[in-house]
Amino acid sequence: MAYIKLKDIAKKANVSINTVSRALNNKSDIGDDTKIRIRRIADEMGYILNASASRLRSKENRMIGVIITHIDNAFYARILQGINDAISEKEYTMLALSSGENLEKEKSLLKTLVSNRVAGTIIVPSQDMINSLDYDNIGVPHITIVRKGNKNTRSYFISDSFQSGIKAAEYFIQQGCSHSAYIGFNLPVSCNRDRVNGFIKGLRDAEVILKENRIIHCDATPQAAYNAATEFLKNDKQIDSLFVYNDSMALGVIRAAHDLKIRIPEDIRILGHDDVAESRYYIPSLSTIRVPKYRLGYDSASELMALINDNKAPEKYVSYLPELIIRES
Amino acid sequence: MAYIKLKDIAKKANVSINTVSRALNNKSDIGDDTKIRIRRIADEMGYILNASASRLRSKENRMIGVIITHIDNAFYARILQGINDAISEKEYTMLALSSGENLEKEKSLLKTLVSNRVAGTIIVPSQDMINSLDYDNIGVPHITIVRKGNKNTRSYFISDSFQSGIKAAEYFIQQGCSHSAYIGFNLPVSCNRDRVNGFIKGLRDAEVILKENRIIHCDATPQAAYNAATEFLKNDKQIDSLFVYNDSMALGVIRAAHDLKIRIPEDIRILGHDDVAESRYYIPSLSTIRVPKYRLGYDSASELMALINDNKAPEKYVSYLPELIIRES
DNA sequence: GGACCAGGATCTGACGTCTTA
DNA sequence: GTAAGACGTCAGATCCTGGTC
């Protein structure tokens, strides 16, 4: 099946191709009557713009690329929502891809985006502590989110993970806990490192030492966290507080404690991170550290829009302050 | 900044533009030595194909469009994963958009996809019981998933929701429950309707009548389900079993029962739907009806690939049999 | 009557790649 | 291996037409 093109409309309307183009693009210097007439004809014929041709000629592409690490992750899903809302307002479309935390894959996705000449990109750099991709070199405005990245980036939007760690520590101390542990993500990402470091610092400020063997790392799934926590809690009976990398893992940890007949919060306090929508419905409902996910997505996309429209927009580094949410755990 | 183009490479390599194109596309009738030389030069110069130009000329587009209703939904996220894996093998990319269950939005997204001349589309039709979009008319191979859709579609891949209802009923009956209720999704979608009907049928086969006022509908969020369930359980003390539209809503329902001091499963059994990854970690872990989400995504995408490569591929209607997963709830 | 003008439409060519000869 | 042209759209320049001073 062949698509209708400007030429077909031009023939039917008895005008030049260019006139049709101007009419459909709402350009000036075209009579209202002809414009309306042409638009009606185009509609009737079921015309749908060939975006490739349009982009090739005009060099304009109202599409941005987004690379996250995992689609099936409530945290990123919420960020995507924010991004999407911000760009929809300006009639942009989002091409979202996921790297699976794989550097090679991320590189190839980036190539796909540039190949499509997207107007800009928003990237969660996979394994950012060892990621040496040079985003500055891709020739497209870009913003890094969630993680800082290794290379200098034009702008980034992150949640202050060091502060998360501090707040977690302060909370545990305040609750009278003296034997804390951390279950984190086993890949070299700055947000995990910062969270650990903040946690250590916060505890030390209260003269509590977080021992090496109370810092555990595993995959960022409830399954892995369940296994890790089970193993750990079986061996270390003193533990009275656990800070977990994210809510999804915390769910696994809660379940592990439950299965070991360890009471929450009487025997052990559990603190998650991110404040995913479901966490308030868990039993016990999950105390956590809230990250403004939607806002982070929305703001970063807005900034990207600014970068796109004004290539000289200043660099912008935004770090949101996370918020402690105390619930039942 | 200007991108490198074939012309630039041709100049540097002292060959014609066409030769460069053939070299990069791995065409025959080009010497191995020149091919390698050209590819090296292209690499050094940092050449990245202009996909728009390529598509315009070749009419080939290794991109498929996917329209789901909500990105921030574990069920769809898992399906997307399946789709993505299936098409990645063939080096296709997925442009995933979400309609928010809004018909107008879906229409406009469809237009975006066609405008980009995607090779094919996979669609979750929003509100399919009143959706009159004519997918056959978009001039692109398409497959409907999750919901049947109103219009005749070339192919669809769904989970048999009627059977889900039947199985839910059989399970409750077998457990000796005699006062069941259903909490569903308040939009006109076939999977909800079929689930209710199957549930009614299954109960009736055991001579149990599901009364009208024990069928409730609300938004598909834990929040809405929590509210609806709280209200409902407060008034109808006889209820001993609740079938819920999906796991995410079931989480809200579990919490509602918990807050009302209704014991699960002693006082009431709760059965979810979908078997989302988290549900086995809930407390109590959620009994549910498993839908082969990943497989549904993978298979439908594979079929789409077949449709794309052979426009005469036969219509295919696949309906997966859901599986009852009994856990603690 | 000629010069000037503005709005409205047309003509030509180019975007970067790939197909055909 | 080359050369020429086409894919569909749009930017830029050009050309009308009729009205004014």
XYZ file of C-alpha atoms in Angstrom, chain A residues 35-311:
277
model
C -5.350 26.725 3.605
C -8.648 25.403 4.845
C -9.482 23.857 1.513
C -6.157 22.055 1.291
C -6.357 20.824 4.835
C -9.764 19.406 4.235
C -8.619 17.588 1.133
C -5.583 16.209 2.957
C -7.833 14.953 5.702
C -10.207 13.316 3.280
C -7.383 11.583 1.502
C -6.011 10.335 4.811
C -2.660 12.013 4.464
C -0.058 11.222 7.087
C 3.236 13.071 7.016
C 6.354 11.112 6.212
C 8.410 12.025 9.216
C 11.654 10.755 7.701
C 11.393 12.998 4.693
C 10.355 15.902 6.840
C 13.241 15.469 9.218
C 15.746 14.993 6.464
C 14.746 18.222 4.854
C 13.983 20.423 7.827
C 16.574 19.003 10.240
C 13.976 19.295 12.904
C 13.105 16.295 15.029
C 10.595 16.558 17.800
C 11.744 13.386 19.408
C 14.022 12.897 22.372
C 15.837 9.742 23.345
C 15.847 8.323 26.842
C 18.072 5.543 28.050
C 17.236 3.962 31.359
C 18.594 0.753 32.784
C 15.378 -1.230 33.241
C 11.861 -0.660 32.013
C 10.372 -3.132 34.437
C 11.194 -0.982 37.401
C 8.663 1.186 39.147
C 11.264 3.798 39.987
C 12.235 4.473 36.390
C 8.686 4.059 35.173
C 7.691 6.990 37.329
C 10.564 9.082 36.054
C 9.589 8.281 32.490
C 6.124 9.496 33.282
C 7.541 12.828 34.365
C 9.694 13.113 31.285
C 6.849 12.208 29.026
C 4.513 14.761 30.541
C 7.087 17.511 30.238
C 7.800 16.886 26.580
C 4.239 16.128 25.567
C 3.366 19.689 26.381
C 5.713 20.765 23.630
C 4.554 18.017 21.329
C 7.693 16.005 21.546
C 7.778 12.234 21.569
C 10.012 10.047 23.669
C 12.007 7.127 22.385
C 12.745 5.165 25.536
C 15.294 2.370 25.494
C 16.740 0.284 28.275
C 20.344 -0.735 28.627
C 19.993 -3.534 31.136
C 22.894 -1.895 32.974
C 25.154 -3.111 30.178
C 27.817 -0.712 28.915
C 28.079 -2.163 25.421
C 24.354 -2.122 25.048
C 24.174 1.441 26.225
C 26.730 2.432 23.656
C 24.785 0.842 20.866
C 21.513 2.381 22.040
C 23.156 5.751 22.055
C 24.134 5.147 18.467
C 20.572 4.288 17.594
C 19.423 7.552 19.108
C 22.000 9.630 17.322
C 21.292 7.791 14.106
C 17.740 8.949 14.464
C 19.045 12.429 15.102
C 16.936 12.903 18.188
C 16.800 16.457 19.431
C 18.309 15.507 22.761
C 18.839 12.681 25.181
C 18.278 11.892 28.827
C 20.459 9.134 30.146
C 20.803 7.022 33.244
C 24.431 6.013 32.795
C 24.849 2.321 33.467
C 27.549 1.432 35.972
C 28.546 5.065 36.040
C 31.577 4.525 38.234
C 33.301 2.668 35.409
C 31.365 4.116 32.495
C 33.657 5.977 30.152
C 31.225 6.811 27.385
C 31.742 10.345 26.251
C 28.284 11.806 26.098
C 29.674 15.192 25.239
C 30.852 13.777 21.989
C 27.573 12.589 20.584
C 26.638 15.939 19.143
C 23.249 16.085 20.790
C 22.197 17.981 23.900
C 22.100 15.538 26.765
C 21.313 15.340 30.422
C 22.328 12.685 32.866
C 19.874 11.655 35.555
C 19.805 9.575 38.720
C 23.550 9.043 38.574
C 26.221 11.604 38.111
C 28.273 9.817 35.531
C 32.006 9.849 35.240
C 32.511 12.236 32.387
C 31.603 15.828 32.644
C 28.080 16.134 31.449
C 26.288 19.234 30.377
C 23.743 18.941 33.158
C 22.520 16.372 35.590
C 19.543 15.796 37.805
C 20.023 13.460 40.714
C 18.756 12.739 44.139
C 21.407 13.338 46.776
C 22.241 9.794 47.773
C 24.818 10.830 50.325
C 22.071 12.673 52.169
C 19.913 9.580 51.916
C 22.574 7.675 53.778
C 22.890 10.376 56.405
C 19.168 10.494 56.973
C 18.920 6.738 57.215
C 21.650 6.733 59.856
C 20.096 9.575 61.809
C 16.772 7.814 61.810
C 18.190 4.548 63.090
C 20.210 6.305 65.758
C 17.211 8.245 66.863
C 15.255 5.010 67.183
C 17.941 3.712 69.464
C 19.357 1.184 67.054
C 23.000 0.322 67.521
C 23.582 -2.532 65.095
C 22.854 -1.418 61.583
C 23.548 -3.016 58.243
C 23.216 -2.074 54.598
C 22.033 -4.140 51.676
C 23.006 -2.545 48.425
C 23.247 -2.954 44.702
C 26.186 -5.007 43.455
C 27.156 -2.868 40.500
C 29.474 0.150 40.405
C 26.927 2.919 40.476
C 27.471 6.218 42.206
C 24.088 6.297 43.889
C 24.862 3.089 45.756
C 28.325 4.246 46.724
C 27.045 7.598 47.939
C 24.300 5.932 49.917
C 26.773 3.678 51.689
C 29.162 6.489 52.358
C 26.476 8.743 53.706
C 25.226 5.939 55.893
C 28.691 5.256 57.273
C 29.258 8.928 57.877
C 25.926 9.399 59.589
C 26.537 6.485 61.897
C 30.044 7.564 62.688
C 28.799 11.008 63.633
C 26.895 9.168 66.339
C 29.966 7.151 67.169
C 28.661 3.966 65.676
C 30.901 1.999 63.375
C 29.393 0.204 60.386
C 31.475 -2.926 60.055
C 32.551 -4.158 56.633
C 30.724 -7.444 56.998
C 27.500 -5.590 57.583
C 27.593 -4.116 54.110
C 26.187 -6.579 51.632
C 25.596 -6.259 47.924
C 23.403 -8.228 45.570
C 21.233 -7.888 42.480
C 18.549 -5.254 42.663
C 15.635 -7.664 42.787
C 13.340 -8.738 45.614
C 14.486 -12.302 44.978
C 18.172 -11.550 45.416
C 17.525 -9.322 48.399
C 15.390 -12.024 49.977
C 18.194 -14.527 49.645
C 20.890 -12.169 50.813
C 18.870 -11.000 53.787
C 17.922 -14.519 54.812
C 21.523 -15.633 54.756
C 22.671 -12.547 56.573
C 20.013 -12.403 59.264
C 20.483 -16.041 60.073
C 24.118 -15.440 60.930
C 24.066 -12.007 62.466
C 21.484 -12.047 65.243
C 22.429 -8.678 66.656
C 21.205 -6.641 63.744
C 18.451 -4.245 64.707
C 18.228 -2.070 61.607
C 18.632 -2.551 57.906
C 18.931 0.117 55.254
C 18.135 -1.232 51.802
C 19.088 0.163 48.392
C 15.552 0.371 47.076
C 11.966 -0.449 47.936
C 11.733 -3.402 45.662
C 14.652 -5.049 47.429
C 13.236 -3.968 50.768
C 10.112 -5.942 49.974
C 12.235 -9.060 49.695
C 13.965 -8.175 52.944
C 10.702 -7.715 54.802
C 9.608 -11.092 53.611
C 12.891 -12.651 54.643
C 12.542 -11.270 58.169
C 8.966 -12.462 58.285
C 9.962 -15.977 57.262
C 12.667 -16.013 59.916
C 10.102 -14.932 62.498
C 11.958 -11.725 63.095
C 9.458 -9.047 64.029
C 9.340 -5.694 62.307
C 9.864 -3.167 63.779
C 10.219 -4.703 67.269
C 13.266 -6.815 66.446
C 14.506 -5.026 63.404
C 13.742 -1.816 61.566
C 13.798 -1.806 57.815
C 14.225 1.280 55.721
C 13.811 1.281 51.970
C 14.621 3.888 49.357
C 12.696 5.636 46.563
C 9.169 5.486 47.954
C 7.620 3.553 45.151
C 3.811 3.766 44.928
C 3.226 0.288 46.328
C 5.415 0.588 49.399
C 2.798 2.210 51.594
C 0.576 -0.857 51.110
C 3.110 -3.423 52.133
C 2.601 -5.139 55.479
C 4.168 -3.664 57.424
C 4.034 -0.536 55.324
C 7.547 0.410 54.353
C 9.460 3.246 55.908
C 11.556 4.667 53.152
C 13.387 7.603 51.739
C 11.408 9.436 49.166
C 12.949 10.571 45.934
C 10.963 13.044 43.836
C 10.879 10.675 40.878
C 8.236 12.357 38.821
C 9.667 15.752 39.447
C 13.171 14.630 38.619
C 11.900 13.337 35.289
C 9.784 16.365 34.607
C 12.449 18.891 35.515
C 15.228 17.193 33.612
C 13.079 17.008 30.509
C 12.155 20.665 30.859
C 15.807 21.535 31.101
C 16.506 19.446 28.041
C 13.839 21.352 26.146
C 15.627 24.538 27.131
C 18.963 23.140 25.998
C 17.463 22.181 22.676
C 15.956 25.560 22.009
C 18.893 27.555 23.208
C 22.119 25.776 22.672
